Amino acid sequence: MKRKFLPIIMILVLLIGLPVQALAARPDMDEGLKYLNIGDSIAVGLSADPGMSYFELYAAYLEDSFGLDGNWPYPGAGGAYNAGVEGLDSMELLKGLQDSPQLKGLVMQADVITISIGGNNMLTPVIGAVAELYDVDPLDYDTSEEFMQALLYTIGYQGEMSWNIKLAAFTESALSSEPGSLGWMLEARTAQFLSDWPDILDEIENINPDAQIIAMTLYNPIEKDDNKALYDRYEELVRPMNMAMMRTQNRVTLARVEKASSKEADAVAFKLTWTNQMPPVLIDPHPTTLGHGIIFDALMKTRNPRSF
């Protein structure tokens, strides 16, 4: 009788000694997860150090914990694909999901999809307004980094007095709702996101109803102590966008980025008060390397291995 149960006892002993992760259904490398990241310049990883974007950090976590399909979406690709596009807004993502065979094909095959969208609905007009005040055209530069460096150089060259005058005009325009003002443009882009967001989820669910979707909420890049009027204005615009996302939590898992980033001033390099440092102001509203780490932490808080 003892001899009959010995193999069962040995198996139980081995299982007890294994880590919890090993008991999870980790696929073989050839049958691992397929991870797709879609969205805007935040999704691309702009302003993060190489290898430190939230996409790269999360891909490494999925690989270590569950295994990725090393031959997806093409042989040797590693199982994680970043389809983020600089400057993409919610309307453009929706159009891509509707019309792009390449994007549809990626979504159709993905097991896990992370989404960063809505930020450019707000960030692009902000950067564009500052660039217009200084007559710096982004189309004159090959990359966004070159454009940003040229804009910062021009700001520094013209000096503090010029900056303060232009910042006052910028703030007035952002607080306005008059047609043609920055505030009017931001209100229109907020309304566009509110219309697009449920349709984006519809398209993804129609293409792949089994995908695990994780979306990042939107953060306020402006510090309250730096410019309270602009901070409050941005909050007015971002809050309904986040509320729209929260109303879809039965369809998508949310990484609450706005809560985490608000506690860390250096998560975004955006400071409008003139300093004697170089550059004298910071106007990049994208997450820093620290900010991408915060997004990754928010993604980790959503993890539910059973859902994979």
mmCIF file of N, CA, C and O in Angstrom, residues 186-249:
data_model
loop_
_atom_site.group_PDB
_atom_site.id
_atom_site.type_symbol
_atom_site.label_atom_id
_atom_site.label_comp_id
_atom_site.label_asym_id
_atom_site.label_seq_id
_atom_site.Cartn_x
_atom_site.Cartn_y
_atom_site.Cartn_z
ATOM 1 N N LEU A 186 -8.013 72.890 -26.854
ATOM 2 C CA LEU A 186 -7.912 71.811 -25.879
ATOM 3 C C LEU A 186 -9.289 71.239 -25.543
ATOM 4 O O LEU A 186 -9.447 70.025 -25.371
ATOM 5 N N GLU A 187 -10.285 72.090 -25.445
ATOM 6 C CA GLU A 187 -11.649 71.621 -25.179
ATOM 7 C C GLU A 187 -12.149 70.738 -26.324
ATOM 8 O O GLU A 187 -12.798 69.707 -26.090
ATOM 9 N N ALA A 188 -11.832 71.141 -27.563
ATOM 10 C CA ALA A 188 -12.244 70.342 -28.718
ATOM 11 C C ALA A 188 -11.541 68.992 -28.727
ATOM 12 O O ALA A 188 -12.155 67.958 -29.036
ATOM 13 N N ARG A 189 -10.248 68.981 -28.349
ATOM 14 C CA ARG A 189 -9.498 67.718 -28.342
ATOM 15 C C ARG A 189 -9.963 66.808 -27.210
ATOM 16 O O ARG A 189 -9.936 65.583 -27.332
ATOM 17 N N THR A 190 -10.402 67.403 -26.093
ATOM 18 C CA THR A 190 -10.982 66.598 -25.007
ATOM 19 C C THR A 190 -12.269 65.938 -25.480
ATOM 20 O O THR A 190 -12.491 64.735 -25.262
ATOM 21 N N ALA A 191 -13.132 66.728 -26.123
ATOM 22 C CA ALA A 191 -14.397 66.190 -26.633
ATOM 23 C C ALA A 191 -14.142 65.083 -27.649
ATOM 24 O O ALA A 191 -14.883 64.083 -27.688
ATOM 25 N N GLN A 192 -13.099 65.230 -28.453
ATOM 26 C CA GLN A 192 -12.763 64.198 -29.433
ATOM 27 C C GLN A 192 -12.407 62.889 -28.747
ATOM 28 O O GLN A 192 -12.849 61.808 -29.163
ATOM 29 N N PHE A 193 -11.617 62.971 -27.682
ATOM 30 C CA PHE A 193 -11.256 61.761 -26.949
ATOM 31 C C PHE A 193 -12.495 61.094 -26.348
ATOM 32 O O PHE A 193 -12.631 59.866 -26.404
ATOM 33 N N LEU A 194 -13.385 61.878 -25.759
ATOM 34 C CA LEU A 194 -14.591 61.320 -25.142
ATOM 35 C C LEU A 194 -15.427 60.569 -26.169
ATOM 36 O O LEU A 194 -16.069 59.557 -25.846
ATOM 37 N N SER A 195 -15.420 61.043 -27.405
ATOM 38 C CA SER A 195 -16.144 60.360 -28.474
ATOM 39 C C SER A 195 -15.401 59.114 -28.951
ATOM 40 O O SER A 195 -16.012 58.079 -29.231
ATOM 41 N N ASP A 196 -14.054 59.213 -29.025
ATOM 42 C CA ASP A 196 -13.261 58.134 -29.614
ATOM 43 C C ASP A 196 -13.052 56.944 -28.687
ATOM 44 O O ASP A 196 -12.961 55.805 -29.161
ATOM 45 N N TRP A 197 -12.930 57.194 -27.376
ATOM 46 C CA TRP A 197 -12.483 56.134 -26.481
ATOM 47 C C TRP A 197 -13.360 54.870 -26.525
ATOM 48 O O TRP A 197 -12.836 53.761 -26.726
ATOM 49 N N PRO A 198 -14.679 54.965 -26.365
ATOM 50 C CA PRO A 198 -15.473 53.732 -26.444
ATOM 51 C C PRO A 198 -15.405 53.067 -27.815
ATOM 52 O O PRO A 198 -15.460 51.830 -27.916
ATOM 53 N N ASP A 199 -15.248 53.872 -28.872
ATOM 54 C CA ASP A 199 -15.138 53.303 -30.217
ATOM 55 C C ASP A 199 -13.816 52.559 -30.396
ATOM 56 O O ASP A 199 -13.752 51.542 -31.111
ATOM 57 N N ILE A 200 -12.745 53.057 -29.765
ATOM 58 C CA ILE A 200 -11.454 52.356 -29.804
ATOM 59 C C ILE A 200 -11.595 50.968 -29.183
ATOM 60 O O ILE A 200 -11.126 49.963 -29.732
ATOM 61 N N LEU A 201 -12.260 50.902 -28.030
ATOM 62 C CA LEU A 201 -12.467 49.604 -27.386
ATOM 63 C C LEU A 201 -13.353 48.710 -28.236
ATOM 64 O O LEU A 201 -13.116 47.491 -28.327
ATOM 65 N N ASP A 202 -14.371 49.289 -28.856
ATOM 66 C CA ASP A 202 -15.241 48.504 -29.746
ATOM 67 C C ASP A 202 -14.421 47.839 -30.846
ATOM 68 O O ASP A 202 -14.592 46.643 -31.135
ATOM 69 N N GLU A 203 -13.540 48.620 -31.478
ATOM 70 C CA GLU A 203 -12.749 48.087 -32.578
ATOM 71 C C GLU A 203 -11.831 46.961 -32.118
ATOM 72 O O GLU A 203 -11.728 45.920 -32.772
ATOM 73 N N ILE A 204 -11.161 47.167 -30.977
ATOM 74 C CA ILE A 204 -10.253 46.127 -30.473
ATOM 75 C C ILE A 204 -11.032 44.868 -30.127
ATOM 76 O O ILE A 204 -10.623 43.741 -30.468
ATOM 77 N N GLU A 205 -12.169 45.029 -29.468
ATOM 78 C CA GLU A 205 -12.974 43.862 -29.077
ATOM 79 C C GLU A 205 -13.552 43.145 -30.286
ATOM 80 O O GLU A 205 -13.681 41.916 -30.286
ATOM 81 N N ASN A 206 -13.898 43.888 -31.325
ATOM 82 C CA ASN A 206 -14.401 43.253 -32.549
ATOM 83 C C ASN A 206 -13.310 42.456 -33.246
ATOM 84 O O ASN A 206 -13.573 41.377 -33.797
ATOM 85 N N ILE A 207 -12.092 42.991 -33.217
ATOM 86 C CA ILE A 207 -10.972 42.301 -33.866
ATOM 87 C C ILE A 207 -10.525 41.105 -33.030
ATOM 88 O O ILE A 207 -10.246 40.026 -33.566
ATOM 89 N N ASN A 208 -10.440 41.289 -31.707
ATOM 90 C CA ASN A 208 -9.911 40.246 -30.827
ATOM 91 C C ASN A 208 -10.626 40.305 -29.479
ATOM 92 O O ASN A 208 -10.168 40.987 -28.551
ATOM 93 N N PRO A 209 -11.736 39.608 -29.331
ATOM 94 C CA PRO A 209 -12.502 39.671 -28.080
ATOM 95 C C PRO A 209 -11.808 39.009 -26.893
ATOM 96 O O PRO A 209 -12.239 39.207 -25.754
ATOM 97 N N ASP A 210 -10.732 38.261 -27.146
ATOM 98 C CA ASP A 210 -10.069 37.534 -26.063
ATOM 99 C C ASP A 210 -8.828 38.239 -25.515
ATOM 100 O O ASP A 210 -8.221 37.765 -24.552
ATOM 101 N N ALA A 211 -8.444 39.346 -26.111
ATOM 102 C CA ALA A 211 -7.220 40.032 -25.671
ATOM 103 C C ALA A 211 -7.413 40.652 -24.295
ATOM 104 O O ALA A 211 -8.486 41.139 -23.959
ATOM 105 N N GLN A 212 -6.339 40.633 -23.512
ATOM 106 C CA GLN A 212 -6.313 41.333 -22.228
ATOM 107 C C GLN A 212 -5.870 42.771 -22.511
ATOM 108 O O GLN A 212 -4.747 43.009 -22.959
ATOM 109 N N ILE A 213 -6.761 43.755 -22.288
ATOM 110 C CA ILE A 213 -6.478 45.157 -22.609
ATOM 111 C C ILE A 213 -6.166 45.924 -21.327
ATOM 112 O O ILE A 213 -6.939 45.879 -20.374
ATOM 113 N N ILE A 214 -5.038 46.624 -21.317
ATOM 114 C CA ILE A 214 -4.652 47.457 -20.179
ATOM 115 C C ILE A 214 -4.367 48.859 -20.706
ATOM 116 O O ILE A 214 -3.525 49.034 -21.597
ATOM 117 N N ALA A 215 -5.064 49.849 -20.188
ATOM 118 C CA ALA A 215 -4.899 51.226 -20.651
ATOM 119 C C ALA A 215 -4.387 52.111 -19.534
ATOM 120 O O ALA A 215 -4.743 51.926 -18.362
ATOM 121 N N MET A 216 -3.541 53.084 -19.897
ATOM 122 C CA MET A 216 -3.007 54.026 -18.923
ATOM 123 C C MET A 216 -3.906 55.259 -18.838
ATOM 124 O O MET A 216 -4.259 55.831 -19.873
ATOM 125 N N THR A 217 -4.260 55.651 -17.631
ATOM 126 C CA THR A 217 -4.995 56.904 -17.469
ATOM 127 C C THR A 217 -4.056 58.080 -17.752
ATOM 128 O O THR A 217 -2.839 57.923 -17.846
ATOM 129 N N LEU A 218 -4.636 59.271 -17.890
ATOM 130 C CA LEU A 218 -3.891 60.460 -18.309
ATOM 131 C C LEU A 218 -3.455 61.287 -17.108
ATOM 132 O O LEU A 218 -4.217 61.450 -16.156
ATOM 133 N N TYR A 219 -2.255 61.812 -17.170
ATOM 134 C CA TYR A 219 -1.701 62.581 -16.062
ATOM 135 C C TYR A 219 -1.663 64.063 -16.407
ATOM 136 O O TYR A 219 -1.745 64.457 -17.574
ATOM 137 N N ASN A 220 -1.517 64.878 -15.387
ATOM 138 C CA ASN A 220 -1.363 66.331 -15.550
ATOM 139 C C ASN A 220 0.132 66.648 -15.493
ATOM 140 O O ASN A 220 0.765 66.457 -14.458
ATOM 141 N N PRO A 221 0.730 67.132 -16.601
ATOM 142 C CA PRO A 221 2.176 67.376 -16.601
ATOM 143 C C PRO A 221 2.582 68.637 -15.852
ATOM 144 O O PRO A 221 3.775 68.865 -15.622
ATOM 145 N N ILE A 222 1.616 69.475 -15.479
ATOM 146 C CA ILE A 222 1.918 70.769 -14.858
ATOM 147 C C ILE A 222 1.874 70.644 -13.344
ATOM 148 O O ILE A 222 0.935 70.058 -12.785
ATOM 149 N N GLU A 223 2.874 71.176 -12.664
ATOM 150 C CA GLU A 223 2.890 71.163 -11.202
ATOM 151 C C GLU A 223 2.058 72.324 -10.667
ATOM 152 O O GLU A 223 2.122 73.438 -11.188
ATOM 153 N N LYS A 224 1.297 72.043 -9.619
ATOM 154 C CA LYS A 224 0.417 73.068 -9.055
ATOM 155 C C LYS A 224 1.219 74.272 -8.576
ATOM 156 O O LYS A 224 0.821 75.433 -8.774
ATOM 157 N N ASP A 225 2.366 74.033 -7.943
ATOM 158 C CA ASP A 225 3.179 75.132 -7.410
ATOM 159 C C ASP A 225 3.886 75.919 -8.512
ATOM 160 O O ASP A 225 4.331 77.047 -8.285
ATOM 161 N N ASP A 226 4.000 75.331 -9.681
ATOM 162 C CA ASP A 226 4.694 75.977 -10.781
ATOM 163 C C ASP A 226 3.799 76.986 -11.500
ATOM 164 O O ASP A 226 4.227 78.101 -11.812
ATOM 165 N N ASN A 227 2.564 76.599 -11.755
ATOM 166 C CA ASN A 227 1.610 77.493 -12.411
ATOM 167 C C ASN A 227 0.205 76.990 -12.089
ATOM 168 O O ASN A 227 -0.339 76.146 -12.807
ATOM 169 N N LYS A 228 -0.361 77.495 -10.999
ATOM 170 C CA LYS A 228 -1.637 76.963 -10.513
ATOM 171 C C LYS A 228 -2.765 77.165 -11.506
ATOM 172 O O LYS A 228 -3.625 76.288 -11.676
ATOM 173 N N ALA A 229 -2.780 78.292 -12.207
ATOM 174 C CA ALA A 229 -3.860 78.554 -13.161
ATOM 175 C C ALA A 229 -3.857 77.507 -14.280
ATOM 176 O O ALA A 229 -4.908 76.960 -14.638
ATOM 177 N N LEU A 230 -2.672 77.221 -14.825
ATOM 178 C CA LEU A 230 -2.583 76.222 -15.878
ATOM 179 C C LEU A 230 -2.841 74.824 -15.340
ATOM 180 O O LEU A 230 -3.459 73.989 -16.015
ATOM 181 N N TYR A 231 -2.365 74.559 -14.125
ATOM 182 C CA TYR A 231 -2.619 73.250 -13.503
ATOM 183 C C TYR A 231 -4.126 73.008 -13.379
ATOM 184 O O TYR A 231 -4.627 71.937 -13.753
ATOM 185 N N ASP A 232 -4.844 73.988 -12.849
ATOM 186 C CA ASP A 232 -6.295 73.838 -12.661
ATOM 187 C C ASP A 232 -7.005 73.680 -14.003
ATOM 188 O O ASP A 232 -7.947 72.885 -14.125
ATOM 189 N N ARG A 233 -6.560 74.439 -14.993
ATOM 190 C CA ARG A 233 -7.179 74.348 -16.322
ATOM 191 C C ARG A 233 -6.976 72.962 -16.919
ATOM 192 O O ARG A 233 -7.904 72.363 -17.483
ATOM 193 N N TYR A 234 -5.771 72.440 -16.786
ATOM 194 C CA TYR A 234 -5.477 71.120 -17.329
ATOM 195 C C TYR A 234 -6.275 70.046 -16.596
ATOM 196 O O TYR A 234 -6.759 69.089 -17.207
ATOM 197 N N GLU A 235 -6.423 70.210 -15.282
ATOM 198 C CA GLU A 235 -7.228 69.256 -14.509
ATOM 199 C C GLU A 235 -8.669 69.237 -15.014
ATOM 200 O O GLU A 235 -9.290 68.172 -15.102
ATOM 201 N N GLU A 236 -9.217 70.408 -15.329
ATOM 202 C CA GLU A 236 -10.588 70.498 -15.841
ATOM 203 C C GLU A 236 -10.758 69.676 -17.117
ATOM 204 O O GLU A 236 -11.834 69.130 -17.375
ATOM 205 N N LEU A 237 -9.704 69.625 -17.908
ATOM 206 C CA LEU A 237 -9.768 68.955 -19.198
ATOM 207 C C LEU A 237 -9.459 67.468 -19.094
ATOM 208 O O LEU A 237 -10.088 66.638 -19.769
ATOM 209 N N VAL A 238 -8.486 67.101 -18.265
ATOM 210 C CA VAL A 238 -8.058 65.707 -18.166
ATOM 211 C C VAL A 238 -9.041 64.866 -17.346
ATOM 212 O O VAL A 238 -9.267 63.686 -17.645
ATOM 213 N N ARG A 239 -9.637 65.480 -16.325
ATOM 214 C CA ARG A 239 -10.512 64.707 -15.433
ATOM 215 C C ARG A 239 -11.642 64.002 -16.180
ATOM 216 O O ARG A 239 -11.867 62.795 -15.969
ATOM 217 N N PRO A 240 -12.398 64.675 -17.068
ATOM 218 C CA PRO A 240 -13.460 63.947 -17.774
ATOM 219 C C PRO A 240 -12.930 62.845 -18.691
ATOM 220 O O PRO A 240 -13.625 61.843 -18.917
ATOM 221 N N MET A 241 -11.705 62.998 -19.195
ATOM 222 C CA MET A 241 -11.110 61.944 -20.019
ATOM 223 C C MET A 241 -10.846 60.698 -19.171
ATOM 224 O O MET A 241 -11.143 59.568 -19.579
ATOM 225 N N ASN A 242 -10.307 60.907 -17.970
ATOM 226 C CA ASN A 242 -10.077 59.773 -17.075
ATOM 227 C C ASN A 242 -11.388 59.159 -16.595
ATOM 228 O O ASN A 242 -11.492 57.940 -16.429
ATOM 229 N N MET A 243 -12.387 59.998 -16.359
ATOM 230 C CA MET A 243 -13.688 59.485 -15.946
ATOM 231 C C MET A 243 -14.297 58.611 -17.043
ATOM 232 O O MET A 243 -14.919 57.577 -16.759
ATOM 233 N N ALA A 244 -14.122 59.015 -18.297
ATOM 234 C CA ALA A 244 -14.622 58.220 -19.418
ATOM 235 C C ALA A 244 -13.947 56.848 -19.444
ATOM 236 O O ALA A 244 -14.590 55.826 -19.724
ATOM 237 N N MET A 245 -12.657 56.822 -19.132
ATOM 238 C CA MET A 245 -11.940 55.551 -19.095
ATOM 239 C C MET A 245 -12.429 54.694 -17.927
ATOM 240 O O MET A 245 -12.579 53.475 -18.056
ATOM 241 N N MET A 246 -12.672 55.334 -16.789
ATOM 242 C CA MET A 246 -13.131 54.579 -15.614
ATOM 243 C C MET A 246 -14.509 53.959 -15.839
ATOM 244 O O MET A 246 -14.819 52.897 -15.292
ATOM 245 N N ARG A 247 -15.328 54.619 -16.651
ATOM 246 C CA ARG A 247 -16.654 54.071 -16.941
ATOM 247 C C ARG A 247 -16.583 52.821 -17.809
ATOM 248 O O ARG A 247 -17.599 52.133 -17.979
ATOM 249 N N THR A 248 -15.404 52.527 -18.357
ATOM 250 C CA THR A 248 -15.262 51.332 -19.202
ATOM 251 C C THR A 248 -14.433 50.245 -18.512
ATOM 252 O O THR A 248 -13.880 49.370 -19.175
ATOM 253 N N GLN A 249 -14.336 50.295 -17.186
ATOM 254 C CA GLN A 249 -13.504 49.323 -16.468
ATOM 255 C C GLN A 249 -14.052 47.900 -16.548
ATOM 256 O O GLN A 249 -13.334 46.960 -16.211
#
